[in-house]
């Protein structure tokens, strides 16, 4: 159905695509794999008409095509779900879904018809609770992902490109996404699927193409039968052991964080737990279980009733939710879930983005110690393998996964007592993931308390010492990670059965 040959795309100083080939058959799920910065998003942006290639050809249904703009690509029958969601926050769900549609082109949308159609697509996606009239800016990241998907489906495309669609989704929603993908492929629609989660590739993929440094290194491998080790070494050029660092077995130190009877009407209620120095506590639960909101409340960014203390002293302003300045000054750091919107200064350099949260630490006699700032930022970029290795580059020009690493680097930089990590490995490739796990474990060994939220249950179990299982805003289980297994946790978060 689709044949891309010799695609080249040059950005200033970076050859993002250096002669990439891709062929996709009707009705298949074709997975595109590669490390952060390999060129995956750039390739699909060429297909989506967002980038013009410098060289190469694209054939679709036997015809040579050249998508010249996103609208043009849609007309050709390509729909794209981008890695960075490109929704308009100020518009409603229905308006976002039908933005760019043919019948909306004259600046005129038949509102009633659009709402009805939106209701229909959202229902098909298994999300009837998302109202077409709701303002997109007020939705959770997961709900935004659903809206973006609804928009792609609404075009009745022949080829749907999904750039890390599962990154913002929890376990049950991924199952739902896969159900939809199967429905689409059964109708002959082709899906190009990008993900860093290899177990997903096994489950939903038919064939795999691997990119490395802007080149195709493997074409059309079987998604089910190719050994994981082979895929990983094609991606990284080395053997990566995808394991969690061992726990030290030391007993944790003093209590850094105490949360007592934390409540916020309709979001979470009666949540109590503590985090000790040197301890990693994981929160497992579905999207909407209150995980991220609990982190925000602890951070002082969300009103709550109850009590939060950092190293024995109460923090936050409870009901006003304006305690962030205080919690940061006293050594708390939050790496939020929706990094692009909440955490990045897109036009600033990688260094500026890394050192943002810690600036006071680099100020001496009122001057910012630029040299030290730069040295530290370099050290962390190297450690996390942020590419390209150029700390002066605007962060906007980095690939999604590399932006992600930079935000994390910010919080790993010096002087914190407690780190709140919301989906720290989202969008990070397998190689860098292992580094990141080791780094988080290392920080804990050095006496920092870590509160971790992740949709990936194996990650919570592998990294945390203690796990809290959340369901509908309440803690339904608390226990040692070593005594839990994935099935039991999944059973609890999905069915509410506390074993
Ligand atoms: N607008 C841009 N200007 C300059 N360089 C860019 C731009 N967009 C991407 N790049 C560079 O092109 C390369 C490929 O980036 P791309 O976003 O395609 O990677 P990716 O495979 O999607 O990675 P990830 O898994 O992190 O999303 C990277 O080196 C990136 O820094
Ligand atoms: Mg990408």
Short mmCIF file of C-alpha atoms and ligand atoms in Angstrom, two decimals:
data_model
loop_
_atom_site.label_atom_id
_atom_site.label_comp_id
_atom_site.label_asym_id
_atom_site.label_seq_id
_atom_site.Cartn_x
_atom_site.Cartn_y
_atom_site.Cartn_z
CA UNK A 1 0.00 0.00 0.00
CA UNK A 2 2.78 2.40 0.94
CA UNK A 3 6.37 2.40 -0.25
CA UNK A 4 8.81 5.05 0.97
CA UNK A 5 12.26 4.94 -0.63
CA UNK A 6 15.48 6.77 0.17
CA UNK A 7 13.88 9.47 2.30
CA UNK A 8 16.33 12.17 3.38
CA UNK A 9 15.57 15.03 5.75
CA UNK A 10 18.22 17.46 6.82
CA UNK A 11 17.81 19.92 9.70
CA UNK A 12 20.46 22.52 10.52
CA UNK A 13 23.34 20.43 11.84
CA UNK A 14 21.39 17.13 11.91
CA UNK A 15 20.63 14.67 9.16
CA UNK A 16 17.50 13.31 10.82
CA UNK A 17 16.72 10.92 7.95
CA UNK A 18 19.54 9.59 5.86
CA UNK A 19 17.91 7.42 3.22
CA UNK A 20 15.07 5.63 4.97
CA UNK A 21 12.98 2.87 3.35
CA UNK A 22 9.61 1.73 4.60
CA UNK A 23 6.93 -0.46 3.05
CA UNK A 24 3.53 -1.00 4.58
CA UNK A 25 0.85 -3.48 3.50
CA UNK A 26 -2.89 -2.94 3.64
CA UNK A 27 -4.43 -4.34 6.81
CA UNK A 28 -1.18 -4.71 8.74
CA UNK A 29 0.18 -3.08 11.87
CA UNK A 30 3.65 -2.00 10.93
CA UNK A 31 5.81 -1.07 13.90
CA UNK A 32 8.52 1.52 13.66
CA UNK A 33 11.21 1.08 16.27
CA UNK A 34 14.36 2.97 17.14
CA UNK A 35 16.14 4.77 19.94
CA UNK A 36 15.27 8.31 20.97
CA UNK A 37 16.35 10.56 18.12
CA UNK A 38 16.52 7.75 15.53
CA UNK A 39 14.17 9.64 13.20
CA UNK A 40 10.80 7.95 13.74
CA UNK A 41 8.75 11.09 14.30
CA UNK A 42 10.52 12.90 11.49
CA UNK A 43 9.67 10.07 9.10
CA UNK A 44 6.02 10.10 9.97
CA UNK A 45 5.91 13.90 9.75
CA UNK A 46 7.12 13.54 6.16
CA UNK A 47 4.16 11.23 5.53
CA UNK A 48 1.81 13.56 7.35
CA UNK A 49 2.82 16.51 5.20
CA UNK A 50 4.34 18.37 8.14
CA UNK A 51 7.90 18.11 6.76
CA UNK A 52 9.03 18.16 3.13
CA UNK A 53 11.74 15.56 2.44
CA UNK A 54 14.96 16.68 0.74
CA UNK A 55 15.18 13.44 -1.22
CA UNK A 56 13.26 10.24 -1.75
CA UNK A 57 9.94 9.02 -3.11
CA UNK A 58 6.61 7.96 -1.65
CA UNK A 59 4.20 5.65 -3.44
CA UNK A 60 0.71 5.06 -2.18
CA UNK A 61 -1.63 2.57 -3.84
CA UNK A 62 0.77 2.48 -6.79
CA UNK A 63 0.81 6.25 -7.35
CA UNK A 64 3.65 8.60 -6.55
CA UNK A 65 2.52 11.11 -3.94
CA UNK A 66 4.11 14.03 -2.17
CA UNK A 67 2.08 15.25 0.80
CA UNK A 68 2.64 19.00 0.71
CA UNK A 69 0.70 19.93 3.85
CA UNK A 70 -1.21 18.21 6.66
CA UNK A 71 -4.52 18.85 4.85
CA UNK A 72 -3.06 17.38 1.69
CA UNK A 73 -1.97 14.24 3.60
CA UNK A 74 -5.49 13.85 5.02
CA UNK A 75 -6.90 14.10 1.51
CA UNK A 76 -4.56 11.35 0.40
CA UNK A 77 -6.02 9.16 3.15
CA UNK A 78 -3.34 9.47 5.85
CA UNK A 79 -4.36 10.33 9.40
CA UNK A 80 -1.79 10.97 12.11
CA UNK A 81 -1.78 10.88 15.87
CA UNK A 82 1.27 12.89 16.83
CA UNK A 83 3.64 12.23 19.69
CA UNK A 84 3.17 15.76 20.94
CA UNK A 85 -0.55 16.25 20.98
CA UNK A 86 -1.52 19.07 18.68
CA UNK A 87 -4.93 19.88 20.10
CA UNK A 88 -6.17 23.41 20.58
CA UNK A 89 -6.75 23.84 24.32
CA UNK A 90 -9.26 26.67 23.99
CA UNK A 91 -11.61 24.76 21.68
CA UNK A 92 -14.14 22.11 22.53
CA UNK A 93 -13.65 18.38 22.03
CA UNK A 94 -15.97 18.36 19.00
CA UNK A 95 -14.25 21.36 17.43
CA UNK A 96 -10.88 19.70 17.85
CA UNK A 97 -12.08 16.48 16.30
CA UNK A 98 -13.44 18.19 13.23
CA UNK A 99 -10.73 20.78 12.83
CA UNK A 100 -9.23 20.46 9.38
CA UNK A 101 -12.13 18.46 8.01
CA UNK A 102 -13.31 19.18 4.49
CA UNK A 103 -16.73 20.34 5.59
CA UNK A 104 -15.21 22.66 8.16
CA UNK A 105 -12.98 24.33 5.65
CA UNK A 106 -14.97 27.45 5.04
CA UNK A 107 -14.62 28.28 8.69
CA UNK A 108 -18.06 26.88 9.16
CA UNK A 109 -18.82 23.87 11.29
CA UNK A 110 -22.28 22.51 11.64
CA UNK A 111 -22.16 22.37 15.42
CA UNK A 112 -25.03 20.03 16.05
CA UNK A 113 -23.80 17.59 13.41
CA UNK A 114 -20.23 17.84 14.69
CA UNK A 115 -21.38 17.08 18.24
CA UNK A 116 -23.39 14.10 17.14
CA UNK A 117 -20.50 12.73 15.11
CA UNK A 118 -18.08 13.38 17.97
CA UNK A 119 -20.34 11.54 20.41
CA UNK A 120 -20.38 8.61 18.01
CA UNK A 121 -16.56 8.39 17.61
CA UNK A 122 -15.96 8.81 21.34
CA UNK A 123 -18.42 6.04 22.07
CA UNK A 124 -16.68 3.80 19.56
CA UNK A 125 -13.42 4.54 21.36
CA UNK A 126 -15.02 3.41 24.62
CA UNK A 127 -15.10 6.90 26.13
CA UNK A 128 -18.71 8.06 26.22
CA UNK A 129 -17.89 10.09 29.34
CA UNK A 130 -15.85 12.65 27.37
CA UNK A 131 -18.35 15.34 26.47
CA UNK A 132 -18.07 16.84 22.96
CA UNK A 133 -18.71 20.29 24.43
CA UNK A 134 -15.94 20.05 27.06
CA UNK A 135 -13.00 22.38 26.67
CA UNK A 136 -9.94 20.35 25.65
CA UNK A 137 -7.58 22.34 27.89
CA UNK A 138 -9.40 21.02 30.94
CA UNK A 139 -9.04 17.35 30.06
CA UNK A 140 -6.48 14.94 31.52
CA UNK A 141 -3.55 13.91 29.31
CA UNK A 142 -5.17 10.51 28.74
CA UNK A 143 -8.46 12.07 27.68
CA UNK A 144 -6.58 14.37 25.30
CA UNK A 145 -5.00 11.31 23.75
CA UNK A 146 -8.45 9.87 23.18
CA UNK A 147 -9.60 13.09 21.49
CA UNK A 148 -6.57 13.01 19.24
CA UNK A 149 -7.40 9.44 18.33
CA UNK A 150 -11.03 10.35 17.71
CA UNK A 151 -9.86 12.99 15.29
CA UNK A 152 -7.71 10.50 13.36
CA UNK A 153 -10.61 8.02 13.19
CA UNK A 154 -13.05 10.66 12.06
CA UNK A 155 -11.19 11.02 8.77
CA UNK A 156 -11.85 7.43 7.69
CA UNK A 157 -8.26 7.18 6.59
CA UNK A 158 -6.64 4.27 4.75
CA UNK A 159 -3.41 4.66 6.65
CA UNK A 160 -3.29 5.67 10.30
CA UNK A 161 0.00 6.67 11.81
CA UNK A 162 0.31 6.51 15.58
CA UNK A 163 3.36 8.04 17.23
CA UNK A 164 3.57 6.56 20.75
CA UNK A 165 -0.21 6.52 21.22
CA UNK A 166 -0.01 4.34 24.30
CA UNK A 167 2.39 6.62 26.16
CA UNK A 168 -0.41 8.47 27.91
CA UNK A 169 -2.65 5.45 28.40
CA UNK A 170 -3.10 3.06 31.25
CA UNK A 171 -3.40 -0.68 30.95
CA UNK A 172 -7.12 -0.97 30.26
CA UNK A 173 -7.01 1.88 27.78
CA UNK A 174 -4.19 0.25 25.84
CA UNK A 175 -6.38 -2.86 25.55
CA UNK A 176 -9.12 -0.64 24.17
CA UNK A 177 -6.71 1.00 21.70
CA UNK A 178 -5.65 -2.44 20.49
CA UNK A 179 -9.26 -3.48 20.02
CA UNK A 180 -9.79 -0.43 17.80
CA UNK A 181 -6.59 -1.11 15.87
CA UNK A 182 -7.77 -4.68 15.21
CA UNK A 183 -11.14 -3.40 13.98
CA UNK A 184 -9.40 -0.98 11.62
CA UNK A 185 -6.95 -3.49 10.20
CA UNK A 186 -9.76 -6.01 9.66
CA UNK A 187 -11.28 -3.40 7.35
CA UNK A 188 -8.01 -3.15 5.43
CA UNK A 189 -6.70 0.01 7.08
CA UNK A 190 -2.93 0.00 7.54
CA UNK A 191 -1.48 1.22 10.83
CA UNK A 192 2.04 2.49 11.39
CA UNK A 193 2.68 2.11 15.09
CA UNK A 194 5.51 3.65 17.10
CA UNK A 195 6.19 2.60 20.67
CA UNK A 196 9.08 2.04 23.02
CA UNK A 197 7.24 -0.77 24.78
CA UNK A 198 8.40 -3.96 23.13
CA UNK A 199 5.74 -6.14 24.70
CA UNK A 200 3.13 -4.04 22.86
CA UNK A 201 4.87 -4.64 19.56
CA UNK A 202 4.58 -8.37 20.17
CA UNK A 203 0.92 -8.10 20.97
CA UNK A 204 -0.34 -5.83 18.21
CA UNK A 205 2.39 -5.75 15.55
CA UNK A 206 2.66 -7.73 12.33
CA UNK A 207 5.97 -6.48 10.99
CA UNK A 208 8.74 -4.30 12.31
CA UNK A 209 11.09 -1.79 10.71
CA UNK A 210 14.02 -0.59 12.81
CA UNK A 211 15.63 2.83 12.40
CA UNK A 212 19.01 3.79 13.74
CA UNK A 213 20.63 7.21 13.31
CA UNK A 214 18.30 8.12 10.45
CA UNK A 215 18.83 4.88 8.53
CA UNK A 216 16.77 1.74 8.11
CA UNK A 217 18.68 -1.11 9.72
CA UNK A 218 16.03 -3.82 9.40
CA UNK A 219 12.95 -4.02 7.17
CA UNK A 220 9.80 -6.01 7.72
CA UNK A 221 10.90 -8.37 10.50
CA UNK A 222 8.22 -10.50 12.08
CA UNK A 223 6.87 -8.70 15.14
CA UNK A 224 6.11 -11.96 16.93
CA UNK A 225 9.02 -14.21 16.07
CA UNK A 226 12.02 -11.90 16.19
CA UNK A 227 13.78 -12.33 19.53
CA UNK A 228 13.72 -9.25 21.77
CA UNK A 229 17.50 -9.32 22.10
CA UNK A 230 17.85 -9.08 18.34
CA UNK A 231 15.46 -6.11 18.08
CA UNK A 232 17.17 -4.30 20.94
CA UNK A 233 20.63 -4.80 19.53
CA UNK A 234 19.46 -3.60 16.10
CA UNK A 235 18.11 -0.46 17.76
CA UNK A 236 21.00 0.27 20.04
CA UNK A 237 23.92 -1.43 18.33
CA UNK A 238 24.69 -3.20 21.59
CA UNK A 239 23.21 -5.66 24.03
CA UNK A 240 21.12 -4.01 26.65
CA UNK A 241 20.11 -5.83 29.77
CA UNK A 242 16.62 -4.69 30.44
CA UNK A 243 16.71 -5.24 34.17
CA UNK A 244 16.09 -3.29 37.31
CA UNK A 245 18.99 -2.47 39.57
CA UNK A 246 19.13 -4.61 42.71
CA UNK A 247 17.74 -3.21 45.92
CA UNK A 248 20.41 -2.47 48.47
CA UNK A 249 18.56 -4.22 51.26
CA UNK A 250 19.47 -1.36 53.58
CA UNK A 251 16.69 -0.25 55.87
CA UNK A 252 15.36 3.17 54.94
CA UNK A 253 16.13 6.23 57.05
CA UNK A 254 13.96 8.90 58.60
CA UNK A 255 10.56 9.82 57.33
CA UNK A 256 10.86 12.51 54.62
CA UNK A 257 7.23 12.68 53.64
CA UNK A 258 4.17 12.04 55.74
CA UNK A 259 0.75 12.20 54.15
CA UNK A 260 -2.23 11.93 56.46
CA UNK A 261 -5.82 11.61 55.44
CA UNK A 262 -5.33 13.50 52.19
CA UNK A 263 -8.64 14.25 50.46
CA UNK A 264 -9.95 16.23 47.54
CA UNK A 265 -13.65 15.85 46.77
CA UNK A 266 -14.27 13.54 43.83
CA UNK A 267 -10.55 12.95 43.18
CA UNK A 268 -9.07 11.08 46.14
CA UNK A 269 -10.01 10.55 49.75
CA UNK A 270 -8.48 9.43 53.02
CA UNK A 271 -5.05 8.75 51.54
CA UNK A 272 -2.29 8.18 54.10
CA UNK A 273 1.27 6.99 53.57
CA UNK A 274 4.84 7.91 54.21
CA UNK A 275 8.11 7.94 52.30
CA UNK A 276 11.41 7.49 54.11
CA UNK A 277 14.85 8.67 53.13
CA UNK A 278 16.35 6.17 50.73
CA UNK A 279 13.03 4.62 49.91
CA UNK A 280 11.18 4.42 46.60
CA UNK A 281 7.42 4.24 47.02
CA UNK A 282 5.37 3.41 43.95
CA UNK A 283 1.77 4.35 43.23
CA UNK A 284 0.03 1.88 40.95
CA UNK A 285 -3.41 2.54 39.54
CA UNK A 286 -5.31 3.34 36.40
CA UNK A 287 -5.45 6.76 34.80
CA UNK A 288 -8.15 8.53 36.78
CA UNK A 289 -7.37 6.64 39.98
CA UNK A 290 -5.97 9.84 41.46
CA UNK A 291 -2.28 8.99 41.15
CA UNK A 292 -1.06 12.18 39.49
CA UNK A 293 -3.42 14.33 41.53
CA UNK A 294 -1.97 12.97 44.77
CA UNK A 295 1.49 13.92 43.55
CA UNK A 296 0.26 17.40 42.70
CA UNK A 297 -1.35 17.84 46.11
CA UNK A 298 1.83 16.73 47.89
CA UNK A 299 3.74 19.21 45.75
CA UNK A 300 1.41 22.00 46.82
CA UNK A 301 -0.05 22.50 43.37
CA UNK A 302 -3.55 21.29 44.16
CA UNK A 303 -5.91 22.08 47.03
CA UNK A 304 -6.53 19.30 49.53
CA UNK A 305 -7.69 18.68 53.04
CA UNK A 306 -5.59 16.60 55.39
CA UNK A 307 -1.94 16.97 56.22
CA UNK A 308 1.32 16.77 54.28
CA UNK A 309 4.64 17.10 56.09
CA UNK A 310 8.11 17.26 54.63
CA UNK A 311 10.83 16.22 57.08
CA UNK A 312 8.46 16.71 59.97
CA UNK A 313 7.15 20.15 59.03
CA UNK A 314 3.77 20.75 57.42
CA UNK A 315 3.91 21.99 53.83
CA UNK A 316 1.53 23.37 51.27
CA UNK A 317 -1.39 25.54 52.06
CA UNK A 318 -3.94 22.82 52.13
CA UNK A 319 -7.08 24.22 50.72
CA UNK A 320 -5.52 27.06 48.72
CA UNK A 321 -3.17 24.86 46.70
CA UNK A 322 -0.56 27.58 46.44
CA UNK A 323 2.31 26.00 48.23
CA UNK A 324 4.62 25.21 45.32
CA UNK A 325 7.25 27.86 46.02
CA UNK A 326 7.58 26.59 49.57
CA UNK A 327 7.80 22.90 48.69
CA UNK A 328 10.46 23.51 46.04
CA UNK A 329 12.52 25.66 48.40
CA UNK A 330 12.34 22.93 50.97
CA UNK A 331 13.67 20.28 48.66
CA UNK A 332 10.79 18.75 46.77
CA UNK A 333 10.88 18.20 43.03
CA UNK A 334 8.09 17.11 40.70
CA UNK A 335 8.64 15.72 37.21
CA UNK A 336 5.09 16.09 35.88
CA UNK A 337 3.26 13.81 33.52
CA UNK A 338 2.54 16.22 30.71
CA UNK A 339 6.05 17.47 30.27
CA UNK A 340 5.77 19.54 27.17
CA UNK A 341 3.01 21.74 28.48
CA UNK A 342 3.98 21.80 32.12
CA UNK A 343 7.70 21.66 32.21
CA UNK A 344 9.59 22.78 29.12
CA UNK A 345 10.74 26.18 27.92
CA UNK A 346 10.68 25.14 24.30
CA UNK A 347 12.74 27.95 22.85
CA UNK A 348 15.45 27.79 25.48
CA UNK A 349 18.55 25.65 25.43
CA UNK A 350 18.85 22.16 26.86
CA UNK A 351 21.05 23.59 29.63
CA UNK A 352 18.55 26.27 30.57
CA UNK A 353 15.85 23.63 30.76
CA UNK A 354 17.96 21.35 32.93
CA UNK A 355 19.04 24.02 35.40
CA UNK A 356 15.71 25.83 35.62
CA UNK A 357 14.44 24.16 38.77
CA UNK A 358 17.66 24.42 40.68
CA UNK A 359 18.77 27.91 39.78
CA UNK A 360 19.27 29.12 43.36
CA UNK A 361 21.83 26.36 43.83
CA UNK A 362 23.97 27.90 41.13
CA UNK A 363 23.70 31.45 42.34
CA UNK A 364 26.66 32.80 44.27
CA UNK A 365 26.52 36.27 45.73
CA UNK A 366 23.61 36.93 43.45
CA UNK A 367 25.47 35.84 40.31
CA UNK A 368 24.58 32.69 38.49
CA UNK A 369 27.59 30.46 38.18
CA UNK A 370 27.24 29.78 34.46
CA UNK A 371 30.27 27.60 34.25
CA UNK A 372 29.18 25.26 36.98
CA UNK A 373 25.67 25.22 35.58
CA UNK A 374 27.00 24.17 32.19
CA UNK A 375 29.33 21.54 33.62
CA UNK A 376 26.56 19.94 35.63
CA UNK A 377 24.14 20.02 32.70
CA UNK A 378 26.81 18.37 30.51
CA UNK A 379 27.46 15.69 33.09
CA UNK A 380 23.77 14.81 33.31
CA UNK A 381 23.22 14.92 29.54
CA UNK A 382 26.07 12.47 29.15
CA UNK A 383 24.82 10.25 31.89
CA UNK A 384 21.34 10.10 30.37
CA UNK A 385 22.74 10.09 26.84
CA UNK A 386 20.75 13.11 25.68
CA UNK A 387 21.18 13.50 21.93
CA UNK A 388 22.48 15.37 20.08
CA UNK A 389 25.09 16.03 22.80
CA UNK A 390 24.89 19.80 22.46
CA UNK A 391 23.65 21.59 25.61
CA UNK A 392 23.25 24.90 23.76
CA UNK A 393 20.70 23.56 21.29
CA UNK A 394 17.08 24.75 21.70
CA UNK A 395 15.18 21.96 23.38
CA UNK A 396 12.42 22.27 20.79
CA UNK A 397 14.69 20.60 18.22
CA UNK A 398 15.25 17.47 20.31
CA UNK A 399 13.25 14.31 19.79
CA UNK A 400 10.42 13.61 22.24
CA UNK A 401 12.36 11.11 24.28
CA UNK A 402 15.38 13.36 24.56
CA UNK A 403 13.23 16.27 25.78
CA UNK A 404 11.92 13.88 28.36
CA UNK A 405 15.36 13.03 29.59
CA UNK A 406 16.22 16.73 29.93
CA UNK A 407 13.23 17.39 32.18
CA UNK A 408 14.20 14.48 34.37
CA UNK A 409 17.79 15.65 34.47
CA UNK A 410 16.51 18.89 35.95
CA UNK A 411 15.15 17.13 38.98
CA UNK A 412 18.07 14.82 39.38
CA UNK A 413 20.35 17.79 39.73
CA UNK A 414 21.40 18.29 43.31
CA UNK A 415 19.96 19.03 46.67
CA UNK A 416 16.53 17.41 46.84
CA UNK A 417 15.09 15.44 49.72
CA UNK A 418 12.07 14.12 47.92
CA UNK A 419 11.43 13.50 44.24
CA UNK A 420 7.95 13.05 42.82
CA UNK A 421 8.25 11.26 39.48
CA UNK A 422 5.18 10.96 37.30
CA UNK A 423 5.74 8.46 34.47
CA UNK A 424 9.50 9.02 34.38
CA UNK A 425 10.22 6.61 31.52
CA UNK A 426 7.38 7.57 29.22
CA UNK A 427 8.81 7.90 25.74
CA UNK A 428 12.31 6.88 26.81
CA UNK A 429 13.95 4.12 24.76
CA UNK A 430 15.03 0.78 26.21
CA UNK A 431 18.69 1.67 26.45
CA UNK A 432 18.18 4.94 28.28
CA UNK A 433 15.52 3.35 30.46
CA UNK A 434 18.02 1.05 32.08
CA UNK A 435 20.27 4.07 32.78
CA UNK A 436 17.38 5.96 34.26
CA UNK A 437 16.40 3.12 36.57
CA UNK A 438 19.96 2.87 37.80
CA UNK A 439 20.05 6.63 38.36
CA UNK A 440 16.80 6.70 40.33
CA UNK A 441 17.96 3.79 42.46
CA UNK A 442 21.27 5.55 42.99
CA UNK A 443 19.54 8.72 44.18
CA UNK A 444 17.58 6.67 46.68
CA UNK A 445 20.77 5.00 47.89
CA UNK A 446 22.08 8.46 48.59
CA UNK A 447 19.17 9.13 50.91
CA UNK A 448 16.58 10.81 48.70
CA UNK A 449 12.96 9.73 49.08
CA UNK A 450 11.19 8.94 45.80
CA UNK A 451 7.47 8.81 45.12
CA UNK A 452 6.90 7.17 41.75
CA UNK A 453 3.83 6.98 39.55
CA UNK A 454 3.87 4.69 36.53
CA UNK A 455 1.28 3.05 34.31
CA UNK A 456 3.68 0.19 33.78
CA UNK A 457 3.14 -2.21 36.63
CA UNK A 458 6.45 -4.06 36.05
CA UNK A 459 8.22 -0.73 36.42
CA UNK A 460 6.55 0.02 39.75
CA UNK A 461 7.30 -3.49 41.01
CA UNK A 462 10.86 -3.49 39.72
CA UNK A 463 11.86 -0.08 40.98
CA UNK A 464 9.83 0.60 44.11
CA UNK A 465 10.50 -0.81 47.56
CA UNK A 466 6.93 -0.36 48.67
CA UNK A 467 3.77 -0.13 46.57
CA UNK A 468 0.42 1.54 47.15
CA UNK A 469 -2.38 0.34 44.93
CA UNK A 470 -4.95 3.00 44.14
CA UNK A 471 -8.42 2.63 42.86
CA UNK A 472 -10.94 5.40 42.43
CA UNK A 473 -9.01 7.76 44.65
CA UNK A 474 -8.48 5.39 47.56
CA UNK A 475 -5.56 3.20 48.64
CA UNK A 476 -6.79 -0.39 48.47
CA UNK A 477 -3.51 -2.11 49.20
CA UNK A 478 -0.13 -1.31 50.62
CA UNK A 479 2.77 -3.75 50.62
CA UNK A 480 6.37 -4.60 49.86
CA UNK A 481 7.05 -4.67 46.12
CA UNK A 482 8.94 -7.93 46.51
CA UNK A 483 5.80 -9.61 47.79
CA UNK A 484 3.57 -8.59 44.89
CA UNK A 485 3.41 -9.76 41.32
CA UNK A 486 2.09 -8.14 38.17
CA UNK A 487 -1.07 -10.22 37.94
CA UNK A 488 -2.11 -9.51 41.47
CA UNK A 489 -1.56 -5.78 41.08
CA UNK A 490 -3.43 -5.69 37.77
CA UNK A 491 -6.28 -7.60 39.31
CA UNK A 492 -6.46 -5.08 42.13
CA UNK A 493 -6.29 -1.97 39.97
CA UNK A 494 -8.79 -3.25 37.44
CA UNK A 495 -11.22 -5.17 39.60
CA UNK A 496 -10.68 -3.54 42.95
CA UNK A 497 -9.94 -6.84 44.59
CA UNK A 498 -7.54 -6.33 47.43
CA UNK A 499 -5.92 -9.72 47.75
N1 LIG B 1 12.68 20.79 13.95
C1 LIG B 1 13.88 20.24 14.14
N2 LIG B 1 15.01 20.98 14.03
C2 LIG B 1 16.24 20.42 14.21
N3 LIG B 1 16.45 19.13 14.51
C3 LIG B 1 15.37 18.35 14.63
C4 LIG B 1 14.03 18.86 14.46
N4 LIG B 1 13.15 17.84 14.64
C5 LIG B 1 13.90 16.75 14.92
N5 LIG B 1 15.23 17.04 14.90
C6 LIG B 1 16.34 16.10 15.14
O1 LIG B 1 16.17 15.00 14.26
C7 LIG B 1 16.54 13.77 14.90
C8 LIG B 1 15.40 12.79 14.83
O2 LIG B 1 14.35 13.22 15.70
P1 LIG B 1 12.95 12.46 15.81
O3 LIG B 1 12.05 13.35 16.57
O4 LIG B 1 12.52 12.02 14.46
O5 LIG B 1 13.36 11.18 16.69
P2 LIG B 1 12.43 9.99 17.21
O6 LIG B 1 12.97 8.73 16.61
O7 LIG B 1 11.01 10.30 17.00
O8 LIG B 1 12.80 9.96 18.77
P3 LIG B 1 11.86 9.75 20.10
O9 LIG B 1 11.82 8.29 20.35
O10 LIG B 1 12.69 10.42 21.15
O11 LIG B 1 10.57 10.41 19.87
C9 LIG B 1 16.97 14.15 16.31
O12 LIG B 1 18.38 14.26 16.33
C10 LIG B 1 16.34 15.51 16.54
O13 LIG B 1 17.10 16.26 17.45
MG1 LIG B 2 9.46 10.75 18.29
#
